């Protein structure tokens, strides 16, 4: 990140509140760099976040107008902001537990109605802040605090969920794909449509330590090895990345 | 013409993602704990840097800046 982009962050709250190697920080880095490269007007941007580790990405780290809302309700607050002042660019940045597990209903209805907001889901496959409980995106077989013998239930495929609900601009990247993520952020920041990002950030501390991915570098390597760029063909056993 | 690798060491938490993504092996762990109890990353071989920005883009703590050096 370049020195001149530091104007987009509140540097008095740094170092971040995240654990070492948290992918949410990579998401924050990509978003700040995207704003910086566009020279985006920070007075014209509202970031809305919910509760959990993902809720901390925007608030307090970003030096824009931020709303830190109640658990799962980031999208309704964002819709309210957009209705009150349609000229603002409204971006929701929150976690998978917040946006898809507790607030899943708001997500599918925002996609159905194609509300012109951007929703960025920092998907770390777990409820990190509360101690590592399984969420709706925890993969089958993954060990968590509430599923010590492995998760029995199928996870949400967020790309398919939002696509199925009617969302048009849907992207997925992992923390390894920081540059592609930044480019996609730049694309959507210049548009006024409903767009959704499923960013697999990875949680080395709560998820990784129970699933042999404790080292952040190992987590990044795992994402690199298991992801495939989407080009018309969708493989369910791989992490499909790209624009859908 | 080279590149300058700036690490804001008071923001670094020692996750060493920069060590793993750097293609030119610029970084190394510091030898000693700092006063927060963290072994931070150091750019010990900045002359090898090709300015690919992989470390700067992947740093979760926004601690790395890679700048072009003017001759």
Short mmCIF file of N, CA, C and O in Angstrom, two decimals, chain A residues 107-235:
data_model
loop_
_atom_site.label_atom_id
_atom_site.label_comp_id
_atom_site.label_asym_id
_atom_site.label_seq_id
_atom_site.Cartn_x
_atom_site.Cartn_y
_atom_site.Cartn_z
N UNK A 107 -29.73 -10.44 2.77
CA UNK A 107 -28.84 -10.56 1.61
C UNK A 107 -29.61 -11.02 0.39
O UNK A 107 -29.51 -10.40 -0.68
N UNK A 108 -30.43 -12.08 0.53
CA UNK A 108 -31.11 -12.58 -0.67
C UNK A 108 -32.15 -11.58 -1.17
O UNK A 108 -32.35 -11.45 -2.37
N UNK A 109 -32.76 -10.83 -0.25
CA UNK A 109 -33.76 -9.87 -0.72
C UNK A 109 -33.13 -8.62 -1.32
O UNK A 109 -33.70 -8.04 -2.25
N UNK A 110 -31.95 -8.24 -0.82
CA UNK A 110 -31.23 -7.15 -1.47
C UNK A 110 -30.84 -7.57 -2.88
O UNK A 110 -30.91 -6.77 -3.82
N UNK A 111 -30.43 -8.84 -3.05
CA UNK A 111 -30.07 -9.35 -4.38
C UNK A 111 -31.30 -9.41 -5.29
O UNK A 111 -31.24 -9.06 -6.46
N UNK A 112 -32.41 -9.87 -4.72
CA UNK A 112 -33.66 -9.98 -5.49
C UNK A 112 -34.11 -8.61 -5.99
O UNK A 112 -34.51 -8.46 -7.16
N UNK A 113 -34.01 -7.60 -5.12
CA UNK A 113 -34.50 -6.27 -5.49
C UNK A 113 -33.43 -5.45 -6.21
O UNK A 113 -33.69 -4.34 -6.63
N UNK A 114 -32.22 -5.99 -6.30
CA UNK A 114 -31.09 -5.31 -6.94
C UNK A 114 -30.93 -3.88 -6.46
O UNK A 114 -30.88 -2.92 -7.23
N UNK A 115 -30.89 -3.76 -5.13
CA UNK A 115 -30.65 -2.47 -4.49
C UNK A 115 -29.26 -2.01 -4.91
O UNK A 115 -28.30 -2.79 -4.84
N UNK A 116 -29.06 -0.78 -5.37
CA UNK A 116 -27.74 -0.38 -5.85
C UNK A 116 -26.71 -0.14 -4.74
O UNK A 116 -26.25 0.98 -4.52
N UNK A 117 -26.39 -1.20 -4.02
CA UNK A 117 -25.32 -1.13 -3.01
C UNK A 117 -24.32 -2.25 -3.34
O UNK A 117 -24.64 -3.18 -4.06
N UNK A 118 -23.12 -2.11 -2.80
CA UNK A 118 -22.11 -3.16 -2.94
C UNK A 118 -22.01 -3.91 -1.63
O UNK A 118 -21.91 -3.28 -0.58
N UNK A 119 -22.06 -5.23 -1.69
CA UNK A 119 -21.95 -6.04 -0.49
C UNK A 119 -20.67 -6.87 -0.58
O UNK A 119 -20.49 -7.62 -1.53
N UNK A 120 -19.77 -6.67 0.37
CA UNK A 120 -18.52 -7.42 0.40
C UNK A 120 -18.55 -8.31 1.63
O UNK A 120 -18.66 -7.83 2.76
N UNK A 121 -18.50 -9.62 1.39
CA UNK A 121 -18.55 -10.57 2.49
C UNK A 121 -17.15 -11.11 2.74
O UNK A 121 -16.60 -11.81 1.90
N UNK A 122 -16.56 -10.77 3.86
CA UNK A 122 -15.28 -11.35 4.26
C UNK A 122 -15.54 -12.72 4.85
O UNK A 122 -15.84 -12.84 6.03
N UNK A 123 -15.44 -13.74 4.00
CA UNK A 123 -15.91 -15.07 4.36
C UNK A 123 -14.75 -15.89 4.94
O UNK A 123 -13.90 -16.34 4.20
N UNK A 124 -14.74 -16.06 6.27
CA UNK A 124 -13.66 -16.84 6.85
C UNK A 124 -14.13 -18.20 7.34
O UNK A 124 -13.43 -18.87 8.09
N UNK A 125 -15.31 -18.61 6.92
CA UNK A 125 -15.86 -19.96 7.18
C UNK A 125 -16.13 -20.26 8.65
O UNK A 125 -16.31 -21.41 9.01
N UNK A 126 -16.16 -19.23 9.49
CA UNK A 126 -16.31 -19.53 10.92
C UNK A 126 -16.77 -18.26 11.66
O UNK A 126 -16.64 -17.16 11.13
N UNK A 127 -17.34 -18.45 12.86
CA UNK A 127 -17.57 -17.30 13.75
C UNK A 127 -16.28 -17.10 14.55
O UNK A 127 -16.08 -17.75 15.57
N UNK A 128 -15.41 -16.22 14.08
CA UNK A 128 -14.10 -16.10 14.71
C UNK A 128 -14.13 -15.42 16.06
O UNK A 128 -13.55 -15.90 17.02
N UNK A 129 -14.83 -14.29 16.14
CA UNK A 129 -14.74 -13.46 17.34
C UNK A 129 -15.30 -14.13 18.58
O UNK A 129 -14.80 -13.96 19.68
N UNK A 130 -16.33 -14.96 18.40
CA UNK A 130 -16.98 -15.56 19.57
C UNK A 130 -16.35 -16.89 19.96
O UNK A 130 -16.86 -17.57 20.83
N UNK A 131 -15.30 -17.31 19.28
CA UNK A 131 -14.58 -18.49 19.74
C UNK A 131 -14.55 -19.65 18.76
O UNK A 131 -14.10 -20.73 19.12
N UNK A 132 -15.03 -19.45 17.53
CA UNK A 132 -14.84 -20.49 16.52
C UNK A 132 -16.00 -21.45 16.37
O UNK A 132 -15.80 -22.65 16.17
N UNK A 133 -17.24 -20.95 16.42
CA UNK A 133 -18.39 -21.81 16.17
C UNK A 133 -18.62 -21.98 14.67
O UNK A 133 -18.22 -21.12 13.88
N UNK A 134 -19.28 -23.07 14.28
CA UNK A 134 -19.55 -23.31 12.86
C UNK A 134 -20.57 -22.30 12.35
O UNK A 134 -21.53 -21.97 13.04
N UNK A 135 -20.37 -21.80 11.13
CA UNK A 135 -21.33 -20.89 10.53
C UNK A 135 -21.93 -21.56 9.30
O UNK A 135 -21.66 -22.72 9.02
N UNK A 136 -22.74 -20.81 8.56
CA UNK A 136 -23.41 -21.39 7.39
C UNK A 136 -22.47 -21.62 6.22
O UNK A 136 -22.86 -22.19 5.23
N UNK A 137 -21.22 -21.16 6.33
CA UNK A 137 -20.28 -21.37 5.23
C UNK A 137 -19.14 -22.30 5.62
O UNK A 137 -18.18 -22.43 4.89
N UNK A 138 -19.23 -22.94 6.80
CA UNK A 138 -18.19 -23.89 7.20
C UNK A 138 -18.25 -25.13 6.30
O UNK A 138 -19.31 -25.73 6.16
N UNK A 139 -17.15 -25.52 5.67
CA UNK A 139 -17.20 -26.66 4.75
C UNK A 139 -17.52 -27.98 5.46
O UNK A 139 -17.31 -28.11 6.67
N UNK A 140 -18.01 -28.94 4.70
CA UNK A 140 -18.30 -30.27 5.24
C UNK A 140 -17.00 -30.89 5.76
O UNK A 140 -15.97 -30.84 5.07
N UNK A 141 -17.04 -31.43 6.95
CA UNK A 141 -15.87 -32.10 7.51
C UNK A 141 -14.94 -31.20 8.28
O UNK A 141 -14.02 -31.70 8.94
N UNK A 142 -15.14 -29.88 8.21
CA UNK A 142 -14.23 -28.97 8.92
C UNK A 142 -14.48 -29.04 10.41
O UNK A 142 -15.63 -29.10 10.86
N UNK A 143 -13.41 -29.04 11.18
CA UNK A 143 -13.54 -29.08 12.64
C UNK A 143 -13.65 -27.66 13.16
O UNK A 143 -12.88 -26.78 12.78
N UNK A 144 -14.63 -27.43 14.01
CA UNK A 144 -14.78 -26.14 14.68
C UNK A 144 -15.04 -26.42 16.16
O UNK A 144 -15.10 -27.59 16.56
N UNK A 145 -15.25 -25.36 16.94
CA UNK A 145 -15.49 -25.58 18.35
C UNK A 145 -16.81 -26.33 18.56
O UNK A 145 -16.91 -27.18 19.44
N UNK A 146 -17.84 -26.02 17.74
CA UNK A 146 -19.13 -26.68 17.91
C UNK A 146 -19.25 -27.97 17.11
O UNK A 146 -20.22 -28.71 17.28
N UNK A 147 -18.30 -28.24 16.21
CA UNK A 147 -18.33 -29.49 15.45
C UNK A 147 -16.95 -30.16 15.57
O UNK A 147 -16.21 -30.24 14.59
N UNK A 148 -16.59 -30.65 16.77
CA UNK A 148 -15.23 -31.16 16.97
C UNK A 148 -14.92 -32.42 16.15
O UNK A 148 -13.76 -32.72 15.92
N UNK A 149 -15.96 -33.15 15.70
CA UNK A 149 -15.71 -34.34 14.89
C UNK A 149 -15.88 -34.04 13.40
O UNK A 149 -15.95 -34.96 12.59
N UNK A 150 -16.03 -32.79 13.03
CA UNK A 150 -16.23 -32.44 11.62
C UNK A 150 -17.65 -31.99 11.37
O UNK A 150 -18.59 -32.54 11.94
N UNK A 151 -17.80 -30.99 10.50
CA UNK A 151 -19.13 -30.43 10.22
C UNK A 151 -19.91 -31.38 9.32
O UNK A 151 -19.41 -31.85 8.31
N UNK A 152 -21.16 -31.68 9.72
CA UNK A 152 -21.98 -32.62 8.95
C UNK A 152 -22.74 -31.97 7.81
O UNK A 152 -23.14 -32.64 6.87
N UNK A 153 -22.99 -30.65 7.92
CA UNK A 153 -23.94 -30.02 7.01
C UNK A 153 -23.25 -29.33 5.84
O UNK A 153 -22.13 -28.86 5.97
N UNK A 154 -23.96 -29.28 4.73
CA UNK A 154 -23.40 -28.62 3.54
C UNK A 154 -23.37 -27.11 3.76
O UNK A 154 -24.29 -26.55 4.34
N UNK A 155 -22.33 -26.44 3.27
CA UNK A 155 -22.27 -24.98 3.42
C UNK A 155 -23.04 -24.28 2.30
O UNK A 155 -23.34 -24.89 1.27
N UNK A 156 -23.32 -23.01 2.51
CA UNK A 156 -23.84 -22.16 1.44
C UNK A 156 -22.73 -21.93 0.42
O UNK A 156 -21.58 -21.65 0.79
N UNK A 157 -23.06 -22.02 -0.86
CA UNK A 157 -22.17 -21.50 -1.89
C UNK A 157 -22.67 -20.10 -2.18
O UNK A 157 -23.71 -19.92 -2.83
N UNK A 158 -21.99 -19.09 -1.66
CA UNK A 158 -22.55 -17.73 -1.67
C UNK A 158 -22.73 -17.19 -3.08
O UNK A 158 -23.67 -16.43 -3.34
N UNK A 159 -21.85 -17.59 -3.99
CA UNK A 159 -22.00 -17.11 -5.37
C UNK A 159 -23.30 -17.63 -5.96
O UNK A 159 -24.09 -16.87 -6.53
N UNK A 160 -23.54 -18.94 -5.76
CA UNK A 160 -24.77 -19.52 -6.31
C UNK A 160 -26.00 -18.97 -5.60
O UNK A 160 -27.04 -18.75 -6.22
N UNK A 161 -25.87 -18.73 -4.28
CA UNK A 161 -27.01 -18.20 -3.51
C UNK A 161 -27.43 -16.84 -4.04
O UNK A 161 -28.60 -16.60 -4.33
N UNK A 162 -26.45 -15.95 -4.21
CA UNK A 162 -26.78 -14.58 -4.62
C UNK A 162 -27.18 -14.56 -6.09
O UNK A 162 -28.10 -13.84 -6.49
N UNK A 163 -26.52 -15.38 -6.91
CA UNK A 163 -26.92 -15.50 -8.32
C UNK A 163 -28.36 -15.99 -8.42
O UNK A 163 -29.18 -15.45 -9.17
N UNK A 164 -28.67 -17.02 -7.61
CA UNK A 164 -30.01 -17.60 -7.64
C UNK A 164 -31.07 -16.62 -7.18
O UNK A 164 -32.20 -16.63 -7.66
N UNK A 165 -30.68 -15.75 -6.24
CA UNK A 165 -31.64 -14.77 -5.73
C UNK A 165 -31.81 -13.60 -6.70
O UNK A 165 -32.70 -12.77 -6.50
N UNK A 166 -30.97 -13.49 -7.70
CA UNK A 166 -31.16 -12.44 -8.69
C UNK A 166 -30.04 -11.44 -8.81
O UNK A 166 -30.12 -10.50 -9.59
N UNK A 167 -28.96 -11.62 -8.04
CA UNK A 167 -27.83 -10.70 -8.13
C UNK A 167 -27.12 -10.84 -9.47
O UNK A 167 -27.01 -11.95 -10.00
N UNK A 168 -26.66 -9.73 -10.00
CA UNK A 168 -26.10 -9.76 -11.35
C UNK A 168 -24.58 -9.76 -11.33
O UNK A 168 -23.93 -10.55 -12.02
N UNK A 169 -23.99 -8.85 -10.56
CA UNK A 169 -22.53 -8.73 -10.54
C UNK A 169 -22.00 -9.44 -9.31
O UNK A 169 -22.03 -8.89 -8.21
N UNK A 170 -21.56 -10.67 -9.49
CA UNK A 170 -21.15 -11.49 -8.36
C UNK A 170 -19.70 -11.93 -8.59
O UNK A 170 -19.35 -12.38 -9.69
N UNK A 171 -18.89 -11.76 -7.57
CA UNK A 171 -17.46 -12.08 -7.68
C UNK A 171 -17.06 -12.96 -6.51
O UNK A 171 -17.65 -12.90 -5.43
N UNK A 172 -16.02 -13.78 -6.75
CA UNK A 172 -15.40 -14.47 -5.61
C UNK A 172 -13.89 -14.43 -5.79
O UNK A 172 -13.38 -14.71 -6.87
N UNK A 173 -13.21 -14.05 -4.72
CA UNK A 173 -11.75 -14.12 -4.70
C UNK A 173 -11.31 -14.64 -3.34
O UNK A 173 -12.08 -14.62 -2.39
N UNK A 174 -10.07 -15.09 -3.27
CA UNK A 174 -9.53 -15.50 -1.97
C UNK A 174 -8.52 -14.45 -1.53
O UNK A 174 -8.17 -13.55 -2.30
N UNK A 175 -8.01 -14.60 -0.33
CA UNK A 175 -7.00 -13.66 0.17
C UNK A 175 -5.74 -13.72 -0.67
O UNK A 175 -4.98 -12.76 -0.74
N UNK A 176 -5.50 -14.85 -1.34
CA UNK A 176 -4.33 -14.92 -2.20
C UNK A 176 -4.48 -14.00 -3.42
O UNK A 176 -3.51 -13.47 -3.92
N UNK A 177 -5.73 -13.81 -3.89
CA UNK A 177 -5.97 -13.03 -5.10
C UNK A 177 -6.14 -11.55 -4.80
O UNK A 177 -7.10 -10.92 -5.24
N UNK A 178 -5.19 -10.98 -4.05
CA UNK A 178 -5.33 -9.59 -3.60
C UNK A 178 -5.37 -8.61 -4.78
O UNK A 178 -6.12 -7.64 -4.76
N UNK A 179 -4.58 -8.89 -5.79
CA UNK A 179 -4.52 -7.94 -6.92
C UNK A 179 -5.79 -7.98 -7.76
O UNK A 179 -6.31 -6.94 -8.15
N UNK A 180 -6.30 -9.20 -8.01
CA UNK A 180 -7.55 -9.32 -8.76
C UNK A 180 -8.71 -8.71 -7.98
O UNK A 180 -9.60 -8.08 -8.57
N UNK A 181 -8.67 -8.91 -6.67
CA UNK A 181 -9.71 -8.36 -5.79
C UNK A 181 -9.73 -6.84 -5.89
O UNK A 181 -10.78 -6.22 -6.05
N UNK A 182 -8.54 -6.26 -5.86
CA UNK A 182 -8.41 -4.80 -5.94
C UNK A 182 -8.98 -4.27 -7.26
O UNK A 182 -9.69 -3.27 -7.29
N UNK A 183 -8.70 -4.99 -8.33
CA UNK A 183 -9.18 -4.58 -9.66
C UNK A 183 -10.72 -4.65 -9.72
O UNK A 183 -11.37 -3.74 -10.24
N UNK A 184 -11.27 -5.72 -9.13
CA UNK A 184 -12.73 -5.86 -9.12
C UNK A 184 -13.38 -4.79 -8.26
O UNK A 184 -14.44 -4.25 -8.61
N UNK A 185 -12.75 -4.45 -7.13
CA UNK A 185 -13.27 -3.36 -6.29
C UNK A 185 -13.30 -2.05 -7.08
O UNK A 185 -14.24 -1.27 -7.00
N UNK A 186 -12.24 -1.84 -7.86
CA UNK A 186 -12.19 -0.61 -8.66
C UNK A 186 -13.33 -0.57 -9.67
O UNK A 186 -13.93 0.48 -9.92
N UNK A 187 -13.62 -1.74 -10.27
CA UNK A 187 -14.73 -1.81 -11.24
C UNK A 187 -16.06 -1.42 -10.60
O UNK A 187 -16.79 -0.60 -11.12
N UNK A 188 -16.37 -2.05 -9.44
CA UNK A 188 -17.70 -1.82 -8.87
C UNK A 188 -17.82 -0.45 -8.21
O UNK A 188 -18.91 0.09 -8.14
N UNK A 189 -16.69 0.11 -7.75
CA UNK A 189 -16.78 1.43 -7.11
C UNK A 189 -17.20 2.51 -8.10
O UNK A 189 -17.67 3.57 -7.71
N UNK A 190 -17.03 2.22 -9.38
CA UNK A 190 -17.40 3.21 -10.38
C UNK A 190 -18.80 2.98 -10.93
O UNK A 190 -19.24 3.71 -11.81
N UNK A 191 -19.48 1.93 -10.44
CA UNK A 191 -20.82 1.63 -10.93
C UNK A 191 -21.84 1.85 -9.82
O UNK A 191 -21.49 1.94 -8.65
N UNK A 192 -23.10 1.88 -10.18
CA UNK A 192 -24.16 2.05 -9.20
C UNK A 192 -25.18 0.92 -9.36
O UNK A 192 -26.33 1.15 -9.69
N UNK A 193 -24.72 -0.31 -9.15
CA UNK A 193 -25.55 -1.51 -9.28
C UNK A 193 -25.42 -2.34 -8.02
O UNK A 193 -24.51 -2.13 -7.24
N UNK A 194 -26.30 -3.35 -7.90
CA UNK A 194 -26.08 -4.31 -6.82
C UNK A 194 -24.92 -5.21 -7.22
O UNK A 194 -24.90 -5.79 -8.30
N UNK A 195 -23.92 -5.29 -6.37
CA UNK A 195 -22.83 -6.22 -6.63
C UNK A 195 -22.45 -6.91 -5.33
O UNK A 195 -22.60 -6.35 -4.24
N UNK A 196 -22.00 -8.15 -5.48
CA UNK A 196 -21.70 -8.96 -4.30
C UNK A 196 -20.32 -9.60 -4.44
O UNK A 196 -19.97 -10.10 -5.50
N UNK A 197 -19.56 -9.56 -3.37
CA UNK A 197 -18.24 -10.19 -3.32
C UNK A 197 -18.22 -11.25 -2.24
O UNK A 197 -18.59 -10.98 -1.10
N UNK A 198 -17.80 -12.44 -2.61
CA UNK A 198 -17.52 -13.47 -1.62
C UNK A 198 -16.00 -13.56 -1.54
O UNK A 198 -15.35 -14.12 -2.42
N UNK A 199 -15.43 -12.95 -0.52
CA UNK A 199 -13.98 -12.95 -0.38
C UNK A 199 -13.60 -13.98 0.67
O UNK A 199 -13.91 -13.81 1.86
N UNK A 200 -12.94 -15.06 0.24
CA UNK A 200 -12.51 -16.08 1.19
C UNK A 200 -11.25 -15.58 1.89
O UNK A 200 -10.18 -15.57 1.29
N UNK A 201 -11.42 -15.13 3.14
CA UNK A 201 -10.29 -14.50 3.80
C UNK A 201 -9.48 -15.51 4.61
O UNK A 201 -8.28 -15.36 4.74
N UNK A 202 -10.13 -16.53 5.12
CA UNK A 202 -9.40 -17.51 5.91
C UNK A 202 -9.11 -17.01 7.30
O UNK A 202 -8.79 -15.85 7.50
N UNK A 203 -9.23 -17.89 8.26
CA UNK A 203 -9.00 -17.52 9.66
C UNK A 203 -7.96 -18.48 10.22
O UNK A 203 -8.29 -19.60 10.58
N UNK A 204 -6.69 -18.08 10.25
CA UNK A 204 -5.67 -19.02 10.72
C UNK A 204 -5.83 -19.40 12.19
O UNK A 204 -5.43 -20.47 12.59
N UNK A 205 -6.41 -18.50 12.99
CA UNK A 205 -6.43 -18.74 14.43
C UNK A 205 -7.59 -19.64 14.84
O UNK A 205 -7.38 -20.69 15.42
N UNK A 206 -8.83 -19.27 14.51
CA UNK A 206 -9.95 -20.09 14.97
C UNK A 206 -10.25 -21.27 14.04
O UNK A 206 -10.61 -22.35 14.49
N UNK A 207 -10.13 -21.06 12.74
CA UNK A 207 -10.40 -22.15 11.79
C UNK A 207 -9.14 -22.96 11.53
O UNK A 207 -9.16 -24.18 11.59
N UNK A 208 -8.04 -22.26 11.26
CA UNK A 208 -6.82 -22.93 10.84
C UNK A 208 -6.22 -23.84 11.89
O UNK A 208 -5.77 -24.94 11.59
N UNK A 209 -6.28 -23.43 13.15
CA UNK A 209 -5.60 -24.26 14.16
C UNK A 209 -6.31 -25.59 14.38
O UNK A 209 -5.71 -26.53 14.87
N UNK A 210 -7.60 -25.68 14.01
CA UNK A 210 -8.31 -26.95 14.15
C UNK A 210 -8.27 -27.75 12.85
O UNK A 210 -8.74 -28.87 12.81
N UNK A 211 -7.79 -27.13 11.77
CA UNK A 211 -7.83 -27.79 10.47
C UNK A 211 -6.47 -27.80 9.77
O UNK A 211 -6.40 -27.76 8.55
N UNK A 212 -5.41 -27.82 10.55
CA UNK A 212 -4.04 -27.94 10.03
C UNK A 212 -3.64 -26.83 9.07
O UNK A 212 -2.93 -27.05 8.10
N UNK A 213 -4.17 -25.62 9.31
CA UNK A 213 -3.77 -24.46 8.50
C UNK A 213 -3.40 -23.31 9.43
O UNK A 213 -3.72 -22.16 9.17
N UNK A 214 -2.69 -23.60 10.51
CA UNK A 214 -2.44 -22.59 11.53
C UNK A 214 -1.52 -21.48 11.04
O UNK A 214 -1.66 -20.33 11.45
N UNK A 215 -0.58 -21.81 10.16
CA UNK A 215 0.35 -20.80 9.66
C UNK A 215 -0.33 -19.96 8.59
O UNK A 215 -0.83 -20.52 7.61
N UNK A 216 -0.36 -18.62 8.71
CA UNK A 216 -1.00 -17.79 7.68
C UNK A 216 -0.44 -18.05 6.29
O UNK A 216 -1.18 -18.10 5.31
N UNK A 217 0.89 -18.28 6.20
CA UNK A 217 1.49 -18.53 4.89
C UNK A 217 0.97 -19.83 4.28
O UNK A 217 0.74 -19.93 3.07
N UNK A 218 0.73 -20.83 5.16
CA UNK A 218 0.20 -22.11 4.70
C UNK A 218 -1.24 -21.95 4.20
O UNK A 218 -1.65 -22.56 3.20
N UNK A 219 -2.01 -21.10 4.90
CA UNK A 219 -3.39 -20.81 4.51
C UNK A 219 -3.43 -20.16 3.13
O UNK A 219 -4.24 -20.54 2.27
N UNK A 220 -2.53 -19.21 2.88
CA UNK A 220 -2.47 -18.52 1.59
C UNK A 220 -2.09 -19.52 0.50
O UNK A 220 -2.66 -19.52 -0.59
N UNK A 221 -1.12 -20.40 0.81
CA UNK A 221 -0.69 -21.40 -0.16
C UNK A 221 -1.83 -22.37 -0.47
O UNK A 221 -2.05 -22.75 -1.63
N UNK A 222 -2.59 -22.75 0.57
CA UNK A 222 -3.73 -23.65 0.38
C UNK A 222 -4.77 -23.02 -0.55
O UNK A 222 -5.32 -23.68 -1.43
N UNK A 223 -5.00 -21.71 -0.37
CA UNK A 223 -5.96 -21.01 -1.23
C UNK A 223 -5.47 -20.97 -2.67
O UNK A 223 -6.24 -21.15 -3.61
N UNK A 224 -4.17 -20.74 -2.82
CA UNK A 224 -3.58 -20.69 -4.16
C UNK A 224 -3.73 -22.05 -4.84
O UNK A 224 -4.12 -22.13 -6.01
N UNK A 225 -3.44 -23.14 -4.10
CA UNK A 225 -3.45 -24.47 -4.71
C UNK A 225 -4.85 -24.97 -5.04
O UNK A 225 -5.02 -25.79 -5.94
N UNK A 226 -5.87 -24.50 -4.29
CA UNK A 226 -7.20 -25.07 -4.45
C UNK A 226 -8.16 -24.20 -5.24
O UNK A 226 -9.32 -24.52 -5.36
N UNK A 227 -7.69 -23.07 -5.77
CA UNK A 227 -8.61 -22.19 -6.49
C UNK A 227 -8.39 -22.30 -8.00
O UNK A 227 -7.28 -22.53 -8.46
N UNK A 228 -9.49 -22.15 -8.73
CA UNK A 228 -9.48 -22.23 -10.19
C UNK A 228 -10.23 -21.02 -10.71
O UNK A 228 -11.28 -20.66 -10.18
N UNK A 229 -9.69 -20.39 -11.74
CA UNK A 229 -10.36 -19.23 -12.34
C UNK A 229 -11.59 -19.68 -13.13
O UNK A 229 -11.52 -20.62 -13.92
N UNK A 230 -12.72 -19.03 -12.87
CA UNK A 230 -13.98 -19.40 -13.53
C UNK A 230 -13.97 -18.95 -14.98
O UNK A 230 -13.68 -17.80 -15.29
N UNK A 231 -14.23 -19.90 -15.87
CA UNK A 231 -14.37 -19.53 -17.28
C UNK A 231 -15.47 -20.37 -17.90
O UNK A 231 -15.23 -21.19 -18.78
N UNK A 232 -16.69 -20.24 -17.37
CA UNK A 232 -17.84 -20.94 -17.93
C UNK A 232 -18.15 -22.27 -17.27
O UNK A 232 -19.28 -22.71 -17.26
N UNK A 233 -17.14 -22.91 -16.68
CA UNK A 233 -17.35 -24.23 -16.08
C UNK A 233 -17.19 -24.14 -14.57
O UNK A 233 -16.18 -23.63 -14.09
N UNK A 234 -18.16 -24.65 -13.83
CA UNK A 234 -18.14 -24.51 -12.37
C UNK A 234 -17.83 -25.87 -11.74
O UNK A 234 -18.56 -26.82 -11.93
N UNK A 235 -16.71 -25.94 -11.00
CA UNK A 235 -16.34 -27.19 -10.32
C UNK A 235 -16.67 -27.03 -8.84
O UNK A 235 -16.15 -26.14 -8.18
#
